[in-house]
XYZ file of C-alpha atoms in Angstrom:
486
model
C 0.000 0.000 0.000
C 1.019 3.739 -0.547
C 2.269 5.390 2.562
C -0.205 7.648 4.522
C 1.953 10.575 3.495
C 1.693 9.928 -0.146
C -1.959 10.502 0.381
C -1.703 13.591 3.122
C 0.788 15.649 0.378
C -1.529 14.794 -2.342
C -4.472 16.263 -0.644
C -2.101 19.375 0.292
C -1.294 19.895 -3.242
C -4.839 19.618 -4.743
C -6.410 21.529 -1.135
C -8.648 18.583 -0.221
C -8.889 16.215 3.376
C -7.289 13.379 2.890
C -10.434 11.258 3.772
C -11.396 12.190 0.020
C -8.274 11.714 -1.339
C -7.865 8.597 -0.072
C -11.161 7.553 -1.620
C -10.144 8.502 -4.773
C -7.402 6.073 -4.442
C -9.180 3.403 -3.364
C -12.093 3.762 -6.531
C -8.782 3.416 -8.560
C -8.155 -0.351 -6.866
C -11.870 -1.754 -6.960
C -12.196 -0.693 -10.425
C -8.703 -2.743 -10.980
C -9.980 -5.340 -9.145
C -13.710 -5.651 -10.878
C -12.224 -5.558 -14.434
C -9.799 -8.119 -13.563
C -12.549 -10.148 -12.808
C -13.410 -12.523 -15.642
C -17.064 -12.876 -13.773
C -17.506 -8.939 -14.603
C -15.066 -7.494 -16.980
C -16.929 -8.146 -19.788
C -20.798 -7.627 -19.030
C -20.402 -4.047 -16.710
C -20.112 -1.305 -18.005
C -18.704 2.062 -16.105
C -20.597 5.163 -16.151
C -21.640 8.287 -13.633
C -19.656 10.827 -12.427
C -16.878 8.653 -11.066
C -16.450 7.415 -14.512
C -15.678 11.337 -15.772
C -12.955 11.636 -13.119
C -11.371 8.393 -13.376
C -11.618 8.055 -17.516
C -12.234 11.199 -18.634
C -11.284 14.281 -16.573
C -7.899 13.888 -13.857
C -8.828 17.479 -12.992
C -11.923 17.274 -11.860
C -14.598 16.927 -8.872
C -13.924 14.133 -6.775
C -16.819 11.299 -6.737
C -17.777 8.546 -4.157
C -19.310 5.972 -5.700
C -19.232 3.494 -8.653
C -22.440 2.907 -10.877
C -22.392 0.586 -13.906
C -25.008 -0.525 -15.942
C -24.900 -4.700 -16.459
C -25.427 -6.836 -19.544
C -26.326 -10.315 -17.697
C -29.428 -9.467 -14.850
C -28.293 -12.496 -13.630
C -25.704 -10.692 -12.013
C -28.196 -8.869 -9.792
C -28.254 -11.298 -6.976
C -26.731 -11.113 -3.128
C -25.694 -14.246 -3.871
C -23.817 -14.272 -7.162
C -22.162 -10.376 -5.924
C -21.152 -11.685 -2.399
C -18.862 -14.019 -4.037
C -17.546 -12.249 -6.788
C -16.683 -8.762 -4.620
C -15.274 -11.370 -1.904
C -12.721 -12.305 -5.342
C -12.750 -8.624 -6.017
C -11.678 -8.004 -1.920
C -9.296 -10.801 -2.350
C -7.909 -9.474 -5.347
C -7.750 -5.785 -4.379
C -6.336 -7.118 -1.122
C -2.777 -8.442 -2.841
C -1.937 -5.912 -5.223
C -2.838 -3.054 -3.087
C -3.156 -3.664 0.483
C -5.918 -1.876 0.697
C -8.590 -3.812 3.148
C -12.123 -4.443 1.766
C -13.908 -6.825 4.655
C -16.024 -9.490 2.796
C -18.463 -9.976 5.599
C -19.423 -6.066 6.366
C -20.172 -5.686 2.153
C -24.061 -5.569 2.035
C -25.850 -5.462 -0.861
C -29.462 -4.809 -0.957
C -31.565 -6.042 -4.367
C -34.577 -3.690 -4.912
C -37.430 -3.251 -7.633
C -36.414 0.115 -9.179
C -39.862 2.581 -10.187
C -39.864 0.968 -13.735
C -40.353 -2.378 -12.298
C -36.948 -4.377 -13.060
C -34.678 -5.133 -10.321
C -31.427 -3.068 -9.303
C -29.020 -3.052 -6.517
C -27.671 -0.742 -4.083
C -24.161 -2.189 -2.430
C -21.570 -0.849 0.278
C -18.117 -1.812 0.257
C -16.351 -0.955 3.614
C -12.023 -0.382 3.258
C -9.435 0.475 5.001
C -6.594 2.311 3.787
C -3.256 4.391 4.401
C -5.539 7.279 6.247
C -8.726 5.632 7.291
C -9.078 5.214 11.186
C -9.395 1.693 12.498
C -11.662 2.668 14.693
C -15.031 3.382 14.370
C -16.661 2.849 10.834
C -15.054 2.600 8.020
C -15.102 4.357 5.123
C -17.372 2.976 2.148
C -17.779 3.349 -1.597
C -21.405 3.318 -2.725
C -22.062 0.619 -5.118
C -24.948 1.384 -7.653
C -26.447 -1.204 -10.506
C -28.630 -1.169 -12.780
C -29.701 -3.865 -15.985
C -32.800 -1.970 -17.757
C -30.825 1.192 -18.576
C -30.778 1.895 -22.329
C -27.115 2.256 -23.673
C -27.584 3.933 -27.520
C -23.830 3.603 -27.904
C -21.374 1.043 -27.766
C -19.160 0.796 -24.680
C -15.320 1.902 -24.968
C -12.361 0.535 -22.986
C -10.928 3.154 -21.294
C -7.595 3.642 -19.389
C -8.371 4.413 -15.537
C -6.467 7.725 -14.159
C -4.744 6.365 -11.194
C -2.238 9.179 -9.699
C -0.473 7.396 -7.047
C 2.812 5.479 -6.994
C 1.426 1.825 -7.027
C -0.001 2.272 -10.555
C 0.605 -1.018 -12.558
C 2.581 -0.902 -15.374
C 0.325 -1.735 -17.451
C -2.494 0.579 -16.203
C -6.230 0.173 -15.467
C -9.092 -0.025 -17.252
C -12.561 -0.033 -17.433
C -15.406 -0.879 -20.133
C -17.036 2.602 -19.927
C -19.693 5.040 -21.340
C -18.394 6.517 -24.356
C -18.008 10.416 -24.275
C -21.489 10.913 -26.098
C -23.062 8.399 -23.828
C -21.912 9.609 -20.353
C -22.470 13.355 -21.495
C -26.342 12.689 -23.303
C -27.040 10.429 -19.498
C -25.956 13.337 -17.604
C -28.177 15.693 -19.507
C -31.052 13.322 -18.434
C -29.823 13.222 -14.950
C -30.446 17.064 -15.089
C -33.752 16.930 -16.779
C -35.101 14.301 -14.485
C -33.543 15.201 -10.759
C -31.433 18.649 -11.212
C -29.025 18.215 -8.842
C -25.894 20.307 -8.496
C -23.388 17.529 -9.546
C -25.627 17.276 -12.640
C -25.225 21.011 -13.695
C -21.461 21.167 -12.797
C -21.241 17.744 -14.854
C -23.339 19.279 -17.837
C -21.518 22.488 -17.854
C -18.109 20.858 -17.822
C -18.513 18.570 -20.357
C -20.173 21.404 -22.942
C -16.594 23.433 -22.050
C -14.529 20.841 -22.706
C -14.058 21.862 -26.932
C -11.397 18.943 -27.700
C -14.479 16.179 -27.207
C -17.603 17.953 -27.522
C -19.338 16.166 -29.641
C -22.055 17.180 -32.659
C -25.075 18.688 -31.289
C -27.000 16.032 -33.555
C -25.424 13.243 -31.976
C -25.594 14.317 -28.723
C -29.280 15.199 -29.309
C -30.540 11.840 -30.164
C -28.640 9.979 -27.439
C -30.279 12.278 -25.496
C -33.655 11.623 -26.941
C -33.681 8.240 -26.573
C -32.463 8.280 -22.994
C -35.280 10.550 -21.808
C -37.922 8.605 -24.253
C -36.799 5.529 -22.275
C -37.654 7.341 -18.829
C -40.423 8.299 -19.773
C -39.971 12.163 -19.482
C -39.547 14.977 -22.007
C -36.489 16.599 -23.309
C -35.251 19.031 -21.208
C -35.770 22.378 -21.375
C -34.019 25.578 -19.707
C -37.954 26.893 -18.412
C -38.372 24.020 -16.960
C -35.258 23.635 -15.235
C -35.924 27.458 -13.787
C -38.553 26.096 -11.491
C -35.536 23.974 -9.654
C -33.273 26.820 -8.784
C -33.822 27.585 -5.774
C -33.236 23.742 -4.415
C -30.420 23.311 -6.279
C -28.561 26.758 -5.187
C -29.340 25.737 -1.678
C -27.674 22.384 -2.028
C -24.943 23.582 -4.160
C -22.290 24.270 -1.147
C -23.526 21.257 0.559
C -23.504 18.669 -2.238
C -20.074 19.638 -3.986
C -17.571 21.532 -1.612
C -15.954 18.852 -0.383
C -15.279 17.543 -3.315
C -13.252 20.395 -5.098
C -10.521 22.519 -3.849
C -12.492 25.696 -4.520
C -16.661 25.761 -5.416
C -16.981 27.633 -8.507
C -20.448 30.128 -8.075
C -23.250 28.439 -8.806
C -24.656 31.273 -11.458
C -21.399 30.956 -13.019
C -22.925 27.694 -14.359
C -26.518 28.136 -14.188
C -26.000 31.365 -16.653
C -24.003 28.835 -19.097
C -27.310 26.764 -19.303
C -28.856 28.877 -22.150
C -25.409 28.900 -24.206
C -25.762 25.191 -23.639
C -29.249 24.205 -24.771
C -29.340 27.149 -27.516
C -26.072 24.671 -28.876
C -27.793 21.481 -28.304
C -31.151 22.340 -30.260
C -28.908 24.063 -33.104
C -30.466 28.062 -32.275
C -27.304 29.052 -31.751
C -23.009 28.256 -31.567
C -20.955 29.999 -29.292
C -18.547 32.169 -30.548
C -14.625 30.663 -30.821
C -12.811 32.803 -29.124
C -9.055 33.108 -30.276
C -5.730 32.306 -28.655
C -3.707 34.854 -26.764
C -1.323 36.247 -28.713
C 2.367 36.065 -27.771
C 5.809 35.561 -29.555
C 5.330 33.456 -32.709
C 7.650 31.174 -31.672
C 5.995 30.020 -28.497
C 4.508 26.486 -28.450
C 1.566 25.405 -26.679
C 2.133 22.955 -23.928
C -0.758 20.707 -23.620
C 0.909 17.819 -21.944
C 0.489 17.106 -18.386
C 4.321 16.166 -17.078
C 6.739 19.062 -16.672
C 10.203 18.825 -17.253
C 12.394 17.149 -14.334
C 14.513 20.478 -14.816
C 11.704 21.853 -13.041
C 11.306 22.479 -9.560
C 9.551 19.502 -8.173
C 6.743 21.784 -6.671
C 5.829 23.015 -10.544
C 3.936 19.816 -11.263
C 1.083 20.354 -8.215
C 1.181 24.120 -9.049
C -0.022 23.303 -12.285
C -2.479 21.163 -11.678
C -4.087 23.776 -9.473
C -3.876 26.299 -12.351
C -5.768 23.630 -14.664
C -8.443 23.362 -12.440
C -8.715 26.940 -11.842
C -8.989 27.245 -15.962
C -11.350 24.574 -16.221
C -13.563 26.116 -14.108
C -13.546 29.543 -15.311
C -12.015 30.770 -11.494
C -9.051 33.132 -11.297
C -5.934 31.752 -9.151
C -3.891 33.400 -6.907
C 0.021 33.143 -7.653
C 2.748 33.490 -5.277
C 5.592 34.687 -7.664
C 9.253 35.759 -7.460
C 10.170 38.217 -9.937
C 14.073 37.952 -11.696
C 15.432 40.517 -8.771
C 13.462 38.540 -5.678
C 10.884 40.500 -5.516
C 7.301 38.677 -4.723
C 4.335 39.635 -5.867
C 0.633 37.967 -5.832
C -1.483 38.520 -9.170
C -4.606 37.154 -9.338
C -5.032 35.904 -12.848
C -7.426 34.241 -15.443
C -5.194 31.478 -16.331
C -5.379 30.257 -19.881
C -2.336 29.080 -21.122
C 1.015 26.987 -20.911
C 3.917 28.148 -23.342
C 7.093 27.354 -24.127
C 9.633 29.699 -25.548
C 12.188 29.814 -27.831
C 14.561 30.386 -25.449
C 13.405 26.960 -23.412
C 11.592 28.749 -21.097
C 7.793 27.251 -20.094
C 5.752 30.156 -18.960
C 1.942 30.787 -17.597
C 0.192 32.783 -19.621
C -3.286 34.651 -18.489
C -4.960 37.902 -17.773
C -3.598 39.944 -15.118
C -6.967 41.438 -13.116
C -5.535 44.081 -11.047
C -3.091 45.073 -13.750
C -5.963 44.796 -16.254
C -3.462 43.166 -19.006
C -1.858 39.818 -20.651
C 0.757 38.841 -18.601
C 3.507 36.143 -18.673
C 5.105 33.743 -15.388
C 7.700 31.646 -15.825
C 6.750 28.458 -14.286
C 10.332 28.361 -12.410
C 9.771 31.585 -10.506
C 6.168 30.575 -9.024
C 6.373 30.089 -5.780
C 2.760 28.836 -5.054
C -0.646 28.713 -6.388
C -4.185 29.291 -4.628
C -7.666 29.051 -6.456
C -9.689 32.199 -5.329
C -13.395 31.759 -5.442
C -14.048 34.746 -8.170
C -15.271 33.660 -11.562
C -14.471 34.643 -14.891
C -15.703 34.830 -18.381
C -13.164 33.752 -20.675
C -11.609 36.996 -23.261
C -9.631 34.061 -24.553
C -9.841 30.504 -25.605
C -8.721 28.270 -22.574
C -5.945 26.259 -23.747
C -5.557 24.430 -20.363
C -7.593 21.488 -20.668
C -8.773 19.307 -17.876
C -8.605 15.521 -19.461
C -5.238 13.612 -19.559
C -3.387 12.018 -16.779
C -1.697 13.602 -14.318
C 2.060 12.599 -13.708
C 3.154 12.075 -9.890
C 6.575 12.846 -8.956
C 8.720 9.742 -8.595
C 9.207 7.494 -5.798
C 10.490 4.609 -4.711
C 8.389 1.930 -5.877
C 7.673 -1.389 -7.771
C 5.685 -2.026 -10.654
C 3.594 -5.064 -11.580
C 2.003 -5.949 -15.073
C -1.993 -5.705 -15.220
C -3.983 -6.176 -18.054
C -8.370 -6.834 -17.497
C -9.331 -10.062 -17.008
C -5.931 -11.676 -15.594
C -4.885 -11.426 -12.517
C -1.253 -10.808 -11.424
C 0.931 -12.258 -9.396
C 0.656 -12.357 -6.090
C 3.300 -10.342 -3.949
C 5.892 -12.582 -1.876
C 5.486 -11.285 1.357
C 2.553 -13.416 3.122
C -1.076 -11.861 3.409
C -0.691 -12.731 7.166
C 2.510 -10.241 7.885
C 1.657 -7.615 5.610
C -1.676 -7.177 7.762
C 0.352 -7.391 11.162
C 3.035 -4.841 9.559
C -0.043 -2.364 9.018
C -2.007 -2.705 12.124
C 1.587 -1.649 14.101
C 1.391 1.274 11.998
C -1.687 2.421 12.582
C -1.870 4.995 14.816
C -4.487 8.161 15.692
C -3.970 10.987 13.985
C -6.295 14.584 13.575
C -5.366 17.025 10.755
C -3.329 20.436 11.444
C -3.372 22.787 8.731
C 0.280 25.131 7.542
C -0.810 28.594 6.404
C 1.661 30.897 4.246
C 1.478 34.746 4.670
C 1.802 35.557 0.957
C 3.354 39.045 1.985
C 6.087 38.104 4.344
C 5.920 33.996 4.000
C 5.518 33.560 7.766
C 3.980 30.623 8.420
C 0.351 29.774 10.586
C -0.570 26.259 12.294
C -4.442 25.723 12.915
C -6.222 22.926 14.004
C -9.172 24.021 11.490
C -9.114 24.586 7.816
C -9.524 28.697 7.633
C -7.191 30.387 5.353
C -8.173 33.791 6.260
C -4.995 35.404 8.623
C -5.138 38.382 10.998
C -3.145 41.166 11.279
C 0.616 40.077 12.281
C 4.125 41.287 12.507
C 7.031 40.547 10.268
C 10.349 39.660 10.627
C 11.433 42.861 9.453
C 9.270 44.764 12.064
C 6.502 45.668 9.837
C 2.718 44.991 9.814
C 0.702 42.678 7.995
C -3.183 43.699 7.118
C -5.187 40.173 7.536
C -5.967 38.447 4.336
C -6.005 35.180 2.586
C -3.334 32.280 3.619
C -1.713 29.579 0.912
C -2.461 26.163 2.337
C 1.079 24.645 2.208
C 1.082 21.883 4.533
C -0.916 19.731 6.238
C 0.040 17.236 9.219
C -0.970 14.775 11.594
C-alpha cells in the first residue's frame, strides 16, 4: 500500500482532506480489481460521475461511488455479488493492500420505479488514512440492468495518480463520451441536482471532445424517451433553482478545492441548450497572442529540470482554468521581488529560449501577462469567476504525472490477474495494524506578503493582522495552504 503521506501531500497539493483523497485512491483499486474479474469485466459497463474523473477528466470533482449498468441481470443477486466482490476483496487485497472486509459488504436487491430489479451495495475499506476505529469508510455501489445504452461501450484507461499504478495501467469498459455526457443531460432533466449542472456544464466546455449537437441530441432523446420524461428544457429547469442553489455548497464543496459560483454555471445553461437544439453556436474565441515562436504545452508532465513543486502548481492552475475561477500566484520576480497577481489562467507556453511560462490575464493590472513556471512560488484558487476573453488552452482531461518514488511495478492487463506479492497476506496485515496509529489534521498557512507561516487545528485560510520579521505589519488576508500534518 502507498504510505499515509503519499496521500496527506496529495491532498495538500490539490487543497482537499485526505479522507477524500484517499477515496479517490481506493475507486482506482476496486475498479482494478472488478475488471480483472473474468465474472464482470466483460458484461459491466462504467458510467456516472466517477467514470468522468477516473476516464475522462484527472482534474476534476472528486466522486464517491461506482455505478455501472450490467449486460447479464443475472448478475443482480446477493448471492452471485457476495462471491464475486469477496474475489474482487481478495484481489484488491494483494496488489494493493488496501482492506475491503467481505463480511461487512451488504448489498441490498430492490425493484427500481420501472419495475426491473437493481441493486444498491456498500463496500467498507481500510486504507493508508482511514481510522481503524469506528466505521469505516465505504464506496457506494450502484447497478442497474434496464438502462438503455444507444452507444457502444469503450475501454478506457483508468487515471490512477499514485505510486502503485501497474505498469500496465487500469481499465474499465465505460460510457463513451457521447453516452456519459447525453445520461448526464437526463440526470439534469429528471432530478437537477448540483453535480448534474457542474457535470453538464463541464462537459459542454470541454471543446477537444464535444461532440455534434445532432449526436448528442438523439442519445439524449432516446435516454429521456426511455424514462419516460420529455427533453429538457431551460424553463423548466428554472422552477428547480432555488433547491439546487441551496444544495450547491452542501452537495459539492468537499469535493473540489475551490466551489466555482453556482450562477457561473446556471448562466451557461442557455449557451448550452441554444447549442444542443442548433439556435445558436458559441462564438470561438481566439488564442492569446504572444511571440510566434511560443509552443503550446498541452501535456500534463513538466520537465524534471523543473522544480519539483511546478507539477502540483499546475495542476491547481488547470483546475482553476477549467472552471472559469481566477488563481492566486505566489511569484518571485528575476530581482526577488514577490508579488501575488490574481489571474485568469489560460495558457502553458514554451519559448524559444526553453523557457515554459503561464500565460493569463492579469486582473488588477488589467493586461496579458507572462510567469515563468520556475519563478512561481505557489498557487491558490480564489473563489471569483471569470468569463473567458480568450480561448482556454488548459484542458482538464489527460493524466496527471506524480513525482517519482520509490516503488515497484507489476504488469496488469483486465481479465488476468497478477501475481501475487511474496510477502505473506498474514505479515503484511500485522506490519499495518503496528502502523496504525491516531492521527487529527493540522493545517500550515503561508502569509503571501512576508511567507511567515500559521498552524491551525481548522481549515480557515483567512490570517489576521501580524508582525514581520522585518518589524513591519501585515493587514489580515487570505493564507496559501502549504502543509498539512498529523
Amino acid at each position: 500500500m502507498i504510505s499515509k503521506q503519499e496521500i496527506i501531500d496529495s491532498a495538500t497539493n490539490m487543497s482537499l482532506t485526505p479522507h477524500v483523497v484517499e477515496k479517490d485512491f481506493a475507486l482506482g483499486w476496486i475498479l482494478a480489481g472488478i475488471f480483472a474479474n473474468e465474472k464482470l469485466a466483460d458484461s459491466w459497463i462504467f458510467k456516472g460521475g466517477t467514470c468522468l474523473k477516473k476516464c475522462y477528466f484527472e482534474t476534476y470533482r472528486f466522486s464517491e461511488g461506482l455505478d455501472f449498468t450490467l449486460t447479464d441481470e443475472s448478475h443482480l443477486d446477493e448471492g452471485f455479488l457476495k462471491t464475486a466482490f469477496k474475489e474482487v476483496a481478495d484481489w484488491v487485497y494483494n496488489e494493493s493492500g488496501i482492506e475491503m472486509p467481505a463480511d461487512s459488504q451488504k448489498f441490498d436487491i430492490y425493484t427500481n420505479p420501472r419495475g426491473s430489479i437493481s441493486c444498491q451495495g456498500k463496500l467498507p475499506y481500510l486504507g493508508p488514512v482511514s481510522p481503524r476505529s469506528g466505521g469505516m469508510p465505504r464506496i457506494k455501489l450502484d447497478l442497474t440492468c434496464d438502462e438503455r445504452v444507444v452507444l457502444a461501450p469503450v475501454k478506457r484507461p483508468v487515471f490512477h495518480p499514485y505510486n502503485d499504478e501497474p505498469e500496465g495501467k487500469i481499465f474499465a469498459l465505460s460510457y463513451c463520451y457521447e453516452e456519459v455526457f447525453g445520461e448526464k443531460v437526463r440526470a439534469l432533466a429528471e432530478r437537477t441536482r448540483p453535480r448534474d449542472l457542474y457535470d453538464v456544464i463541464n462537459l459542454f466546455r470541454n471543446d477537444n471532445e464535444k461532440p455534434a449537437a445532432p449526436v448528442l441530441l438523439d442519445v439524449i432523446k432516446q435516454k429521456c424517451e426511455f424514462k419516460d420524461i420529455g427533453l429538457p428544457q431551460l424553463t423548466e429547469l428554472e422552477k428547480h433553482r432555488d433547491d439546487l442553489t441551496g444544495s450547491w455548497h452542501g452537495m459539492l464543496d468537499h469535493q473540489l478545492p475551490a466551489l466555482p459560483s453556482v450562477d457561473n454555471y446556471w448562466d451557461a445553461l442557455g449557451v448550452f441548450f441554444d447549442w444542443l437544439y442548433g439556435i445558436s453556436e458559441p462564438v470561438p474565441l481566439s488564442a492569446l497572442s504572444s511571440a510566434s515562436d511560443d509552443v503550446v504545452i498541452r501535456e500534463r508532465k513538466l520537465p524534471s529540470t523543473l522544480p519539483s513543486r511546478s507539477q502540483p502548481i499546475l495542476e491547481i492552475v488547470r483546475f482553476a482554468a477549467a472552471n472559469r475561477l481566477c488563481v492566486q500566484l505566489t511569484y518571485r520576480k528575476e530581482h526577488g521581488e514577490i508579488t501575488t497577481p490574481i489571474i485568469e489562467p489560460y495558457s502553458l507556453r514554451q519559448s524559444n529560449a526553453g523557457n515554459i511560462s503561464l500565460h493569463g490575464f492579469d486582473v488588477s493590472k488589467d493586461g496579458n501577462r507572462s510567469y515563468r513556471i520556475d519563478r512561481i512560488q505557489a498557487a491558490q484558487v480564489t473563489n471569483q469567476s471569470f468569463a473567458p476573453r480568450y480561448e482556454v488552452e488548459l484542458t482538464a482531461n489527460g493524466p496527471v504525472s506524480v513525482l517519482p518514488t520509490a516503488s515497484r511495478t507489476r504488469e496488469f492487463a483486465s481479465g488476468r490477474i497478477p501475481t501475487m506479492r511474496s510477502a505473506p497476506i498474514r505479515a503484511r496485515a500485522a506490519k499495518r495494524s503496528r502502523a496504525v496509529a491516531s492521527y487529527g489534521p493540522k493545517y500550515v498557512y503561508q502569509c503571501p506578503t512576508c511567507q511567515k507561516k500559521f498552524t491551525r487545528k481548522k481549515r480557515d485560510s483567512k490570517l489576521n493582522k501580524h508582525k514581520n520579521d522585518w518589524g513591519g505589519q501585515c493587514t489580515g488576508r487570505s493564507g496559501f495552504l502549504i502543509e498539512m500534518k498529523y
